């Protein structure tokens, strides 16, 4: 940091330190009395430049820009030697006008920049909004594609399941038809068909559809055992076989007691059949016992339902046997 250069003490015209005269105090410090081109001293009005008559050389305030602290009066490039003149009011006014014009132009430029920035910000917001709308449209289109794909997969799955179901049904029907065609044994000898008030009993194998589907070979043997057992019990209880359909029977009884005893006898006899060991491993064919250790389920399970009522009978031309149409059979 530069320190201010010390100034020499102010001296009077006699060379001794002391107070300056009023004319000397008006002159710029370090220049001394100004003289004309002929060498004669200038008058007071000529010595003091315009605009600096009240300038105090002993004060540090208000130094004009044209007076440097380190001015050397003996230098040849002094303000006087360069033709210096004090700034006039017009110069100051022009300087102020120029400065104000510059400030106004700067404000105009700043305002224009602000407007440009506002326009750019709005454009950025518009671009962001357009980009977000495009992204939303892409998301919606993607969701639509995924939805169509899911529906197509579901349709394909349902179609494949339907095809598989038709194939399974065809296989089951084929197995049942094969069993009926190979069954040459007709119904056991029975008595006369009942008339008037008749008890109709329906017997079928529980879960036979799945068993025919998964175990078609063993079902031929199991249904042969089941069919023989039911026909034997129907003959013992004076039942009349109306219809046999692969795994179900319709049997008519003249007495409701005979019908009830027939159903009970069928259920207890199924527990005593010597079923193959593989059949006892099928779902729904396992051996089960009650709390007292008595066997209550074993092998094929049959459902037995009975209904009682007055009905008519007619000949079935397909089977050559009597059948009992009406609500009593279909109940």
PDB file of C-alpha atoms in Angstrom:
ATOM      1  CA  UNK A   1       0.000   0.000   0.000  1.00  0.00           C
ATOM      2  CA  UNK A   2       1.396   3.368  -1.061  1.00  0.00           C
ATOM      3  CA  UNK A   3       1.645   6.047   1.603  1.00  0.00           C
ATOM      4  CA  UNK A   4       0.978   9.700   0.709  1.00  0.00           C
ATOM      5  CA  UNK A   5       4.137  11.577  -0.140  1.00  0.00           C
ATOM      6  CA  UNK A   6       4.974  14.209   2.490  1.00  0.00           C
ATOM      7  CA  UNK A   7       4.575  17.762   1.258  1.00  0.00           C
ATOM      8  CA  UNK A   8       7.067  20.541   1.903  1.00  0.00           C
ATOM      9  CA  UNK A   9       6.016  23.240   4.349  1.00  0.00           C
ATOM     10  CA  UNK A  10       4.127  26.125   2.907  1.00  0.00           C
ATOM     11  CA  UNK A  11       6.281  29.228   2.631  1.00  0.00           C
ATOM     12  CA  UNK A  12       5.564  32.875   2.099  1.00  0.00           C
ATOM     13  CA  UNK A  13       6.936  34.958  -0.748  1.00  0.00           C
ATOM     14  CA  UNK A  14       9.976  35.788   1.413  1.00  0.00           C
ATOM     15  CA  UNK A  15      10.978  32.133   1.638  1.00  0.00           C
ATOM     16  CA  UNK A  16      10.184  31.672   5.312  1.00  0.00           C
ATOM     17  CA  UNK A  17       7.476  29.413   6.612  1.00  0.00           C
ATOM     18  CA  UNK A  18       4.266  31.104   7.546  1.00  0.00           C
ATOM     19  CA  UNK A  19       0.872  32.134   6.414  1.00  0.00           C
ATOM     20  CA  UNK A  20       0.162  32.484   2.726  1.00  0.00           C
ATOM     21  CA  UNK A  21      -1.424  35.586   1.441  1.00  0.00           C
ATOM     22  CA  UNK A  22      -4.914  35.461   0.041  1.00  0.00           C
ATOM     23  CA  UNK A  23      -3.582  35.628  -3.510  1.00  0.00           C
ATOM     24  CA  UNK A  24      -1.098  32.846  -2.797  1.00  0.00           C
ATOM     25  CA  UNK A  25      -3.772  30.692  -1.119  1.00  0.00           C
ATOM     26  CA  UNK A  26      -5.901  30.902  -4.268  1.00  0.00           C
ATOM     27  CA  UNK A  27      -3.161  29.415  -6.457  1.00  0.00           C
ATOM     28  CA  UNK A  28      -2.848  25.664  -6.959  1.00  0.00           C
ATOM     29  CA  UNK A  29      -0.296  24.159  -4.633  1.00  0.00           C
ATOM     30  CA  UNK A  30       3.142  23.724  -6.250  1.00  0.00           C
ATOM     31  CA  UNK A  31       2.575  25.898  -9.332  1.00  0.00           C
ATOM     32  CA  UNK A  32       3.701  29.230  -7.917  1.00  0.00           C
ATOM     33  CA  UNK A  33       2.685  32.590  -9.421  1.00  0.00           C
ATOM     34  CA  UNK A  34       1.647  32.328 -13.037  1.00  0.00           C
ATOM     35  CA  UNK A  35       3.195  34.723 -15.496  1.00  0.00           C
ATOM     36  CA  UNK A  36       2.308  35.868 -18.983  1.00  0.00           C
ATOM     37  CA  UNK A  37       4.324  35.099 -22.067  1.00  0.00           C
ATOM     38  CA  UNK A  38       6.247  38.331 -21.568  1.00  0.00           C
ATOM     39  CA  UNK A  39       7.318  37.349 -18.064  1.00  0.00           C
ATOM     40  CA  UNK A  40       5.097  39.729 -16.129  1.00  0.00           C
ATOM     41  CA  UNK A  41       2.971  38.329 -13.265  1.00  0.00           C
ATOM     42  CA  UNK A  42      -0.705  37.580 -14.095  1.00  0.00           C
ATOM     43  CA  UNK A  43      -3.548  39.363 -12.377  1.00  0.00           C
ATOM     44  CA  UNK A  44      -5.619  37.668  -9.726  1.00  0.00           C
ATOM     45  CA  UNK A  45      -8.455  36.870 -12.142  1.00  0.00           C
ATOM     46  CA  UNK A  46      -5.937  35.543 -14.655  1.00  0.00           C
ATOM     47  CA  UNK A  47      -4.050  33.473 -12.097  1.00  0.00           C
ATOM     48  CA  UNK A  48      -7.132  31.680 -10.695  1.00  0.00           C
ATOM     49  CA  UNK A  49      -8.809  29.447 -13.284  1.00  0.00           C
ATOM     50  CA  UNK A  50     -12.553  29.669 -13.777  1.00  0.00           C
ATOM     51  CA  UNK A  51     -14.448  27.468 -11.374  1.00  0.00           C
ATOM     52  CA  UNK A  52     -11.694  27.113  -8.759  1.00  0.00           C
ATOM     53  CA  UNK A  53     -11.696  30.587  -7.158  1.00  0.00           C
ATOM     54  CA  UNK A  54     -12.824  29.166  -3.812  1.00  0.00           C
ATOM     55  CA  UNK A  55     -10.492  26.215  -3.767  1.00  0.00           C
ATOM     56  CA  UNK A  56      -8.361  25.923  -0.652  1.00  0.00           C
ATOM     57  CA  UNK A  57      -4.942  24.378  -1.317  1.00  0.00           C
ATOM     58  CA  UNK A  58      -4.549  23.502   2.389  1.00  0.00           C
ATOM     59  CA  UNK A  59      -7.681  21.289   2.342  1.00  0.00           C
ATOM     60  CA  UNK A  60      -7.649  17.655   1.204  1.00  0.00           C
ATOM     61  CA  UNK A  61     -11.275  17.858   0.090  1.00  0.00           C
ATOM     62  CA  UNK A  62     -12.215  18.788  -3.428  1.00  0.00           C
ATOM     63  CA  UNK A  63      -8.888  18.214  -5.178  1.00  0.00           C
ATOM     64  CA  UNK A  64      -9.534  18.661  -8.888  1.00  0.00           C
ATOM     65  CA  UNK A  65      -8.690  15.782 -11.130  1.00  0.00           C
ATOM     66  CA  UNK A  66      -6.132  17.817 -12.966  1.00  0.00           C
ATOM     67  CA  UNK A  67      -4.006  18.393  -9.825  1.00  0.00           C
ATOM     68  CA  UNK A  68      -1.854  15.489  -8.710  1.00  0.00           C
ATOM     69  CA  UNK A  69      -0.305  15.317  -5.277  1.00  0.00           C
ATOM     70  CA  UNK A  70       3.092  14.571  -6.735  1.00  0.00           C
ATOM     71  CA  UNK A  71       3.042  17.346  -9.343  1.00  0.00           C
ATOM     72  CA  UNK A  72       6.432  18.773 -10.132  1.00  0.00           C
ATOM     73  CA  UNK A  73       6.215  22.455 -11.057  1.00  0.00           C
ATOM     74  CA  UNK A  74       9.476  22.194 -12.940  1.00  0.00           C
ATOM     75  CA  UNK A  75       8.140  19.431 -15.203  1.00  0.00           C
ATOM     76  CA  UNK A  76       7.715  20.391 -18.823  1.00  0.00           C
ATOM     77  CA  UNK A  77       4.402  18.434 -19.136  1.00  0.00           C
ATOM     78  CA  UNK A  78       2.588  20.479 -16.496  1.00  0.00           C
ATOM     79  CA  UNK A  79      -1.049  21.432 -17.124  1.00  0.00           C
ATOM     80  CA  UNK A  80      -0.056  24.944 -17.973  1.00  0.00           C
ATOM     81  CA  UNK A  81       2.573  23.849 -20.468  1.00  0.00           C
ATOM     82  CA  UNK A  82      -0.014  21.588 -22.103  1.00  0.00           C
ATOM     83  CA  UNK A  83      -2.501  24.437 -22.466  1.00  0.00           C
ATOM     84  CA  UNK A  84      -4.682  23.389 -19.568  1.00  0.00           C
ATOM     85  CA  UNK A  85      -7.935  25.133 -18.867  1.00  0.00           C
ATOM     86  CA  UNK A  86     -10.438  24.685 -16.044  1.00  0.00           C
ATOM     87  CA  UNK A  87     -13.712  22.831 -16.899  1.00  0.00           C
ATOM     88  CA  UNK A  88     -16.629  25.121 -17.538  1.00  0.00           C
ATOM     89  CA  UNK A  89     -20.272  24.679 -16.514  1.00  0.00           C
ATOM     90  CA  UNK A  90     -21.090  23.611 -20.066  1.00  0.00           C
ATOM     91  CA  UNK A  91     -18.440  20.919 -19.806  1.00  0.00           C
ATOM     92  CA  UNK A  92     -19.903  19.701 -16.527  1.00  0.00           C
ATOM     93  CA  UNK A  93     -23.420  19.778 -17.929  1.00  0.00           C
ATOM     94  CA  UNK A  94     -22.332  17.889 -21.018  1.00  0.00           C
ATOM     95  CA  UNK A  95     -20.586  15.368 -18.788  1.00  0.00           C
ATOM     96  CA  UNK A  96     -23.730  14.989 -16.658  1.00  0.00           C
ATOM     97  CA  UNK A  97     -25.924  14.679 -19.755  1.00  0.00           C
ATOM     98  CA  UNK A  98     -23.548  12.069 -21.173  1.00  0.00           C
ATOM     99  CA  UNK A  99     -23.567  10.163 -17.897  1.00  0.00           C
ATOM    100  CA  UNK A 100     -27.360  10.330 -17.681  1.00  0.00           C
ATOM    101  CA  UNK A 101     -27.634   9.206 -21.294  1.00  0.00           C
ATOM    102  CA  UNK A 102     -25.314   6.314 -20.527  1.00  0.00           C
ATOM    103  CA  UNK A 103     -27.364   5.364 -17.483  1.00  0.00           C
ATOM    104  CA  UNK A 104     -30.612   5.603 -19.469  1.00  0.00           C
ATOM    105  CA  UNK A 105     -29.162   3.479 -22.246  1.00  0.00           C
ATOM    106  CA  UNK A 106     -27.921   0.993 -19.629  1.00  0.00           C
ATOM    107  CA  UNK A 107     -31.394   0.845 -18.099  1.00  0.00           C
ATOM    108  CA  UNK A 108     -32.882   0.329 -21.571  1.00  0.00           C
ATOM    109  CA  UNK A 109     -30.383  -2.460 -22.252  1.00  0.00           C
ATOM    110  CA  UNK A 110     -31.109  -4.036 -18.873  1.00  0.00           C
ATOM    111  CA  UNK A 111     -34.863  -3.826 -19.511  1.00  0.00           C
ATOM    112  CA  UNK A 112     -34.365  -5.438 -22.925  1.00  0.00           C
ATOM    113  CA  UNK A 113     -32.273  -8.171 -21.334  1.00  0.00           C
ATOM    114  CA  UNK A 114     -34.970  -8.699 -18.715  1.00  0.00           C
ATOM    115  CA  UNK A 115     -37.608  -9.026 -21.430  1.00  0.00           C
ATOM    116  CA  UNK A 116     -35.411 -11.469 -23.309  1.00  0.00           C
ATOM    117  CA  UNK A 117     -34.865 -13.463 -20.120  1.00  0.00           C
ATOM    118  CA  UNK A 118     -38.627 -13.495 -19.468  1.00  0.00           C
ATOM    119  CA  UNK A 119     -39.281 -14.671 -23.016  1.00  0.00           C
ATOM    120  CA  UNK A 120     -36.630 -17.389 -22.666  1.00  0.00           C
ATOM    121  CA  UNK A 121     -38.055 -18.517 -19.315  1.00  0.00           C
ATOM    122  CA  UNK A 122     -41.551 -18.705 -20.805  1.00  0.00           C
ATOM    123  CA  UNK A 123     -40.201 -20.667 -23.760  1.00  0.00           C
ATOM    124  CA  UNK A 124     -38.436 -23.052 -21.375  1.00  0.00           C
ATOM    125  CA  UNK A 125     -41.688 -23.524 -19.452  1.00  0.00           C
ATOM    126  CA  UNK A 126     -43.567 -24.141 -22.706  1.00  0.00           C
ATOM    127  CA  UNK A 127     -40.957 -26.692 -23.792  1.00  0.00           C
ATOM    128  CA  UNK A 128     -41.120 -28.423 -20.399  1.00  0.00           C
ATOM    129  CA  UNK A 129     -44.932 -28.534 -20.604  1.00  0.00           C
ATOM    130  CA  UNK A 130     -44.755 -29.934 -24.151  1.00  0.00           C
ATOM    131  CA  UNK A 131     -42.176 -32.509 -23.040  1.00  0.00           C
ATOM    132  CA  UNK A 132     -44.331 -33.556 -20.071  1.00  0.00           C
ATOM    133  CA  UNK A 133     -47.381 -33.851 -22.342  1.00  0.00           C
ATOM    134  CA  UNK A 134     -45.353 -36.008 -24.733  1.00  0.00           C
ATOM    135  CA  UNK A 135     -44.204 -38.180 -21.848  1.00  0.00           C
ATOM    136  CA  UNK A 136     -47.791 -38.511 -20.615  1.00  0.00           C
ATOM    137  CA  UNK A 137     -48.919 -39.519 -24.099  1.00  0.00           C
ATOM    138  CA  UNK A 138     -46.131 -42.110 -24.278  1.00  0.00           C
ATOM    139  CA  UNK A 139     -47.108 -43.469 -20.853  1.00  0.00           C
ATOM    140  CA  UNK A 140     -50.762 -43.668 -21.884  1.00  0.00           C
ATOM    141  CA  UNK A 141     -49.867 -45.406 -25.135  1.00  0.00           C
ATOM    142  CA  UNK A 142     -47.586 -47.811 -23.284  1.00  0.00           C
ATOM    143  CA  UNK A 143     -50.339 -48.577 -20.762  1.00  0.00           C
ATOM    144  CA  UNK A 144     -52.741 -49.189 -23.649  1.00  0.00           C
ATOM    145  CA  UNK A 145     -50.261 -51.562 -25.288  1.00  0.00           C
ATOM    146  CA  UNK A 146     -49.743 -53.417 -22.000  1.00  0.00           C
ATOM    147  CA  UNK A 147     -53.511 -53.644 -21.491  1.00  0.00           C
ATOM    148  CA  UNK A 148     -54.008 -55.052 -24.978  1.00  0.00           C
ATOM    149  CA  UNK A 149     -51.180 -57.497 -24.402  1.00  0.00           C
ATOM    150  CA  UNK A 150     -52.691 -58.625 -21.094  1.00  0.00           C
ATOM    151  CA  UNK A 151     -56.116 -59.062 -22.672  1.00  0.00           C
ATOM    152  CA  UNK A 152     -54.582 -61.003 -25.548  1.00  0.00           C
ATOM    153  CA  UNK A 153     -52.707 -63.244 -23.120  1.00  0.00           C
ATOM    154  CA  UNK A 154     -55.904 -63.792 -21.126  1.00  0.00           C
ATOM    155  CA  UNK A 155     -57.810 -64.637 -24.304  1.00  0.00           C
ATOM    156  CA  UNK A 156     -55.095 -67.049 -25.350  1.00  0.00           C
ATOM    157  CA  UNK A 157     -55.082 -68.602 -21.879  1.00  0.00           C
ATOM    158  CA  UNK A 158     -58.872 -68.945 -21.855  1.00  0.00           C
ATOM    159  CA  UNK A 159     -58.771 -70.381 -25.356  1.00  0.00           C
ATOM    160  CA  UNK A 160     -56.113 -72.918 -24.410  1.00  0.00           C
ATOM    161  CA  UNK A 161     -58.075 -73.849 -21.281  1.00  0.00           C
ATOM    162  CA  UNK A 162     -61.235 -74.231 -23.330  1.00  0.00           C
ATOM    163  CA  UNK A 163     -59.432 -76.412 -25.865  1.00  0.00           C
ATOM    164  CA  UNK A 164     -57.943 -78.506 -23.068  1.00  0.00           C
ATOM    165  CA  UNK A 165     -61.363 -78.816 -21.443  1.00  0.00           C
ATOM    166  CA  UNK A 166     -62.896 -80.014 -24.721  1.00  0.00           C
ATOM    167  CA  UNK A 167     -60.069 -82.519 -25.136  1.00  0.00           C
ATOM    168  CA  UNK A 168     -60.554 -83.774 -21.569  1.00  0.00           C
ATOM    169  CA  UNK A 169     -64.298 -84.061 -22.041  1.00  0.00           C
ATOM    170  CA  UNK A 170     -63.794 -85.990 -25.275  1.00  0.00           C
ATOM    171  CA  UNK A 171     -61.400 -88.343 -23.517  1.00  0.00           C
ATOM    172  CA  UNK A 172     -63.797 -88.858 -20.616  1.00  0.00           C
ATOM    173  CA  UNK A 173     -66.731 -89.491 -22.934  1.00  0.00           C
ATOM    174  CA  UNK A 174     -64.620 -91.865 -24.985  1.00  0.00           C
ATOM    175  CA  UNK A 175     -63.628 -93.784 -21.861  1.00  0.00           C
ATOM    176  CA  UNK A 176     -67.213 -93.964 -20.646  1.00  0.00           C
ATOM    177  CA  UNK A 177     -68.456 -95.085 -24.061  1.00  0.00           C
ATOM    178  CA  UNK A 178     -65.714 -97.685 -24.208  1.00  0.00           C
ATOM    179  CA  UNK A 179     -66.789 -98.973 -20.806  1.00  0.00           C
ATOM    180  CA  UNK A 180     -70.424 -99.191 -21.855  1.00  0.00           C
ATOM    181  CA  UNK A 181     -69.554-100.963 -25.096  1.00  0.00           C
ATOM    182  CA  UNK A 182     -67.413-103.547 -23.316  1.00  0.00           C
ATOM    183  CA  UNK A 183     -70.062-104.101 -20.617  1.00  0.00           C
ATOM    184  CA  UNK A 184     -72.125-107.005 -21.899  1.00  0.00           C
ATOM    185  CA  UNK A 185     -73.697-107.726 -18.543  1.00  0.00           C
ATOM    186  CA  UNK A 186     -77.249-106.530 -18.338  1.00  0.00           C
ATOM    187  CA  UNK A 187     -79.191-105.714 -15.177  1.00  0.00           C
ATOM    188  CA  UNK A 188     -79.660-108.508 -12.694  1.00  0.00           C
ATOM    189  CA  UNK A 189     -82.951-110.361 -12.681  1.00  0.00           C
ATOM    190  CA  UNK A 190     -85.480-108.156 -10.970  1.00  0.00           C
ATOM    191  CA  UNK A 191     -89.136-108.266 -10.239  1.00  0.00           C
ATOM    192  CA  UNK A 192     -91.960-106.406 -11.744  1.00  0.00           C
ATOM    193  CA  UNK A 193     -91.569-102.617 -12.106  1.00  0.00           C
ATOM    194  CA  UNK A 194     -93.455-100.673  -9.430  1.00  0.00           C
ATOM    195  CA  UNK A 195     -96.529 -98.537 -10.213  1.00  0.00           C
ATOM    196  CA  UNK A 196     -98.397 -95.790  -8.412  1.00  0.00           C
ATOM    197  CA  UNK A 197     -96.397 -94.495  -5.481  1.00  0.00           C
ATOM    198  CA  UNK A 198     -92.749 -95.167  -6.322  1.00  0.00           C
ATOM    199  CA  UNK A 199     -89.446 -94.462  -4.534  1.00  0.00           C
ATOM    200  CA  UNK A 200     -86.767 -93.426  -7.041  1.00  0.00           C
ATOM    201  CA  UNK A 201     -83.120 -93.811  -5.913  1.00  0.00           C
ATOM    202  CA  UNK A 202     -80.160 -92.258  -7.809  1.00  0.00           C
ATOM    203  CA  UNK A 203     -76.659 -93.585  -7.139  1.00  0.00           C
ATOM    204  CA  UNK A 204     -73.453 -92.181  -8.691  1.00  0.00           C
ATOM    205  CA  UNK A 205     -69.695 -92.108  -8.013  1.00  0.00           C
ATOM    206  CA  UNK A 206     -68.352 -88.946  -6.390  1.00  0.00           C
ATOM    207  CA  UNK A 207     -65.700 -87.177  -8.496  1.00  0.00           C
ATOM    208  CA  UNK A 208     -66.000 -89.655 -11.356  1.00  0.00           C
ATOM    209  CA  UNK A 209     -65.171 -87.041 -14.005  1.00  0.00           C
ATOM    210  CA  UNK A 210     -61.690 -86.334 -12.623  1.00  0.00           C
ATOM    211  CA  UNK A 211     -61.065 -90.024 -12.054  1.00  0.00           C
ATOM    212  CA  UNK A 212     -61.977 -90.893 -15.627  1.00  0.00           C
ATOM    213  CA  UNK A 213     -59.681 -88.059 -16.742  1.00  0.00           C
ATOM    214  CA  UNK A 214     -56.603 -89.023 -14.702  1.00  0.00           C
ATOM    215  CA  UNK A 215     -57.039 -92.780 -14.217  1.00  0.00           C
ATOM    216  CA  UNK A 216     -58.966 -94.114 -17.228  1.00  0.00           C
ATOM    217  CA  UNK A 217     -57.482 -97.641 -17.130  1.00  0.00           C
ATOM    218  CA  UNK A 218     -58.127 -98.269 -13.437  1.00  0.00           C
ATOM    219  CA  UNK A 219     -61.579 -96.696 -13.667  1.00  0.00           C
ATOM    220  CA  UNK A 220     -62.674 -99.497 -16.004  1.00  0.00           C
ATOM    221  CA  UNK A 221     -61.931-102.033 -13.270  1.00  0.00           C
ATOM    222  CA  UNK A 222     -63.291 -99.885 -10.435  1.00  0.00           C
ATOM    223  CA  UNK A 223     -66.556 -99.174 -12.230  1.00  0.00           C
ATOM    224  CA  UNK A 224     -66.992-102.873 -12.952  1.00  0.00           C
ATOM    225  CA  UNK A 225     -66.756-103.564  -9.207  1.00  0.00           C
ATOM    226  CA  UNK A 226     -69.091-100.655  -8.388  1.00  0.00           C
ATOM    227  CA  UNK A 227     -71.641-101.675 -11.014  1.00  0.00           C
ATOM    228  CA  UNK A 228     -71.766-105.290  -9.828  1.00  0.00           C
ATOM    229  CA  UNK A 229     -72.183-104.256  -6.197  1.00  0.00           C
ATOM    230  CA  UNK A 230     -75.060-101.859  -6.903  1.00  0.00           C
ATOM    231  CA  UNK A 231     -76.914-104.336  -9.087  1.00  0.00           C
ATOM    232  CA  UNK A 232     -76.572-107.071  -6.476  1.00  0.00           C
ATOM    233  CA  UNK A 233     -77.939-104.811  -3.727  1.00  0.00           C
ATOM    234  CA  UNK A 234     -80.780-103.614  -5.952  1.00  0.00           C
ATOM    235  CA  UNK A 235     -81.784-107.228  -6.571  1.00  0.00           C
ATOM    236  CA  UNK A 236     -81.615-108.040  -2.855  1.00  0.00           C
ATOM    237  CA  UNK A 237     -83.935-105.139  -1.974  1.00  0.00           C
ATOM    238  CA  UNK A 238     -86.426-105.712  -4.802  1.00  0.00           C
ATOM    239  CA  UNK A 239     -85.352-102.739  -6.843  1.00  0.00           C
ATOM    240  CA  UNK A 240     -86.025-102.201 -10.543  1.00  0.00           C
ATOM    241  CA  UNK A 241     -83.101-100.832 -12.566  1.00  0.00           C
ATOM    242  CA  UNK A 242     -84.451 -98.035 -14.689  1.00  0.00           C
ATOM    243  CA  UNK A 243     -81.199 -96.759 -16.220  1.00  0.00           C
ATOM    244  CA  UNK A 244     -77.434 -97.182 -16.004  1.00  0.00           C
ATOM    245  CA  UNK A 245     -75.097 -94.483 -17.400  1.00  0.00           C
ATOM    246  CA  UNK A 246     -71.421 -95.425 -17.014  1.00  0.00           C
ATOM    247  CA  UNK A 247     -71.089 -94.351 -13.359  1.00  0.00           C
ATOM    248  CA  UNK A 248     -74.660 -93.702 -12.194  1.00  0.00           C
ATOM    249  CA  UNK A 249     -77.819 -95.747 -11.588  1.00  0.00           C
ATOM    250  CA  UNK A 250     -81.516 -94.931 -11.427  1.00  0.00           C
ATOM    251  CA  UNK A 251     -83.453 -97.621  -9.499  1.00  0.00           C
ATOM    252  CA  UNK A 252     -87.164 -97.734  -8.636  1.00  0.00           C
ATOM    253  CA  UNK A 253     -88.614 -99.298  -5.483  1.00  0.00           C
ATOM    254  CA  UNK A 254     -92.188-100.055  -4.579  1.00  0.00           C
ATOM    255  CA  UNK A 255     -91.445 -99.335  -0.896  1.00  0.00           C
ATOM    256  CA  UNK A 256     -89.595 -96.431   0.668  1.00  0.00           C
ATOM    257  CA  UNK A 257     -88.189 -98.838   3.295  1.00  0.00           C
ATOM    258  CA  UNK A 258     -86.605-100.960   0.578  1.00  0.00           C
ATOM    259  CA  UNK A 259     -85.128 -97.791  -0.951  1.00  0.00           C
ATOM    260  CA  UNK A 260     -83.656 -96.675   2.386  1.00  0.00           C
ATOM    261  CA  UNK A 261     -82.207-100.073   3.215  1.00  0.00           C
ATOM    262  CA  UNK A 262     -80.761-100.279  -0.305  1.00  0.00           C
ATOM    263  CA  UNK A 263     -78.897 -96.973   0.094  1.00  0.00           C
ATOM    264  CA  UNK A 264     -77.528 -97.932   3.514  1.00  0.00           C
ATOM    265  CA  UNK A 265     -76.471-101.371   2.253  1.00  0.00           C
ATOM    266  CA  UNK A 266     -74.623 -99.855  -0.725  1.00  0.00           C
ATOM    267  CA  UNK A 267     -72.659 -97.435   1.477  1.00  0.00           C
ATOM    268  CA  UNK A 268     -71.581-100.102   3.989  1.00  0.00           C
ATOM    269  CA  UNK A 269     -70.740-102.615   1.240  1.00  0.00           C
ATOM    270  CA  UNK A 270     -68.400-100.136  -0.496  1.00  0.00           C
ATOM    271  CA  UNK A 271     -66.223-100.153   2.656  1.00  0.00           C
ATOM    272  CA  UNK A 272     -65.748-103.912   2.333  1.00  0.00           C
ATOM    273  CA  UNK A 273     -64.716-104.042  -1.330  1.00  0.00           C
ATOM    274  CA  UNK A 274     -61.111-105.117  -1.899  1.00  0.00           C
ATOM    275  CA  UNK A 275     -60.005-102.010  -3.708  1.00  0.00           C
ATOM    276  CA  UNK A 276     -56.507-102.017  -5.284  1.00  0.00           C
ATOM    277  CA  UNK A 277     -53.881-100.246  -3.212  1.00  0.00           C
ATOM    278  CA  UNK A 278     -53.379 -97.637  -5.938  1.00  0.00           C
ATOM    279  CA  UNK A 279     -57.046 -96.667  -5.705  1.00  0.00           C
ATOM    280  CA  UNK A 280     -56.724 -96.023  -1.986  1.00  0.00           C
ATOM    281  CA  UNK A 281     -54.084 -93.393  -2.821  1.00  0.00           C
ATOM    282  CA  UNK A 282     -56.399 -91.390  -5.078  1.00  0.00           C
ATOM    283  CA  UNK A 283     -57.706 -88.067  -3.744  1.00  0.00           C
ATOM    284  CA  UNK A 284     -61.076 -88.746  -2.108  1.00  0.00           C
ATOM    285  CA  UNK A 285     -60.512 -92.512  -1.922  1.00  0.00           C
ATOM    286  CA  UNK A 286     -58.284 -92.686   1.169  1.00  0.00           C
ATOM    287  CA  UNK A 287     -59.320 -94.740   4.161  1.00  0.00           C
ATOM    288  CA  UNK A 288     -60.761 -92.641   6.998  1.00  0.00           C
ATOM    289  CA  UNK A 289     -61.848 -93.653  10.511  1.00  0.00           C
ATOM    290  CA  UNK A 290     -63.948 -91.951  13.158  1.00  0.00           C
ATOM    291  CA  UNK A 291     -63.059 -91.216  16.780  1.00  0.00           C
ATOM    292  CA  UNK A 292     -63.800 -94.831  17.735  1.00  0.00           C
ATOM    293  CA  UNK A 293     -61.511 -96.336  15.087  1.00  0.00           C
ATOM    294  CA  UNK A 294     -64.334 -97.436  12.801  1.00  0.00           C
ATOM    295  CA  UNK A 295     -63.800 -97.126   9.030  1.00  0.00           C
ATOM    296  CA  UNK A 296     -66.234 -94.598   7.597  1.00  0.00           C
ATOM    297  CA  UNK A 297     -64.705 -94.032   4.130  1.00  0.00           C
ATOM    298  CA  UNK A 298     -62.651 -96.363   1.930  1.00  0.00           C
ATOM    299  CA  UNK A 299     -62.240 -96.569  -1.852  1.00  0.00           C
ATOM    300  CA  UNK A 300     -64.804 -95.121  -4.252  1.00  0.00           C
ATOM    301  CA  UNK A 301     -67.387 -92.900  -2.605  1.00  0.00           C
ATOM    302  CA  UNK A 302     -70.997 -93.032  -3.767  1.00  0.00           C
ATOM    303  CA  UNK A 303     -73.744 -90.444  -3.473  1.00  0.00           C
ATOM    304  CA  UNK A 304     -77.206 -91.858  -2.838  1.00  0.00           C
ATOM    305  CA  UNK A 305     -80.366 -89.749  -3.131  1.00  0.00           C
ATOM    306  CA  UNK A 306     -84.024 -90.847  -2.953  1.00  0.00           C
ATOM    307  CA  UNK A 307     -87.389 -89.256  -3.719  1.00  0.00           C
ATOM    308  CA  UNK A 308     -90.905 -90.613  -3.165  1.00  0.00           C
ATOM    309  CA  UNK A 309     -94.093 -89.850  -5.059  1.00  0.00           C
ATOM    310  CA  UNK A 310     -96.793 -90.952  -7.432  1.00  0.00           C
ATOM    311  CA  UNK A 311     -95.725 -91.132 -11.062  1.00  0.00           C
ATOM    312  CA  UNK A 312     -96.517 -92.785 -14.350  1.00  0.00           C
ATOM    313  CA  UNK A 313     -94.233 -95.026 -16.337  1.00  0.00           C
ATOM    314  CA  UNK A 314     -93.536 -95.506 -20.033  1.00  0.00           C
ATOM    315  CA  UNK A 315     -91.332 -97.687 -22.197  1.00  0.00           C
ATOM    316  CA  UNK A 316     -87.888 -96.403 -23.182  1.00  0.00           C
ATOM    317  CA  UNK A 317     -87.287 -97.551 -26.751  1.00  0.00           C
ATOM    318  CA  UNK A 318     -83.504 -97.129 -26.366  1.00  0.00           C
ATOM    319  CA  UNK A 319     -83.117 -99.443 -23.366  1.00  0.00           C
ATOM    320  CA  UNK A 320     -86.275-101.527 -23.685  1.00  0.00           C
ATOM    321  CA  UNK A 321     -87.104-100.867 -20.031  1.00  0.00           C
ATOM    322  CA  UNK A 322     -89.691 -98.788 -18.268  1.00  0.00           C
ATOM    323  CA  UNK A 323     -88.850 -95.267 -17.205  1.00  0.00           C
ATOM    324  CA  UNK A 324     -90.582 -92.854 -14.833  1.00  0.00           C
ATOM    325  CA  UNK A 325     -90.805 -89.325 -16.241  1.00  0.00           C
ATOM    326  CA  UNK A 326     -91.834 -86.356 -14.105  1.00  0.00           C
ATOM    327  CA  UNK A 327     -90.823 -84.473 -11.006  1.00  0.00           C
ATOM    328  CA  UNK A 328     -90.259 -87.527  -8.836  1.00  0.00           C
ATOM    329  CA  UNK A 329     -87.234 -88.587 -10.938  1.00  0.00           C
ATOM    330  CA  UNK A 330     -85.943 -85.077 -11.654  1.00  0.00           C
ATOM    331  CA  UNK A 331     -86.379 -83.784  -8.104  1.00  0.00           C
TER     332      UNK A 331
END
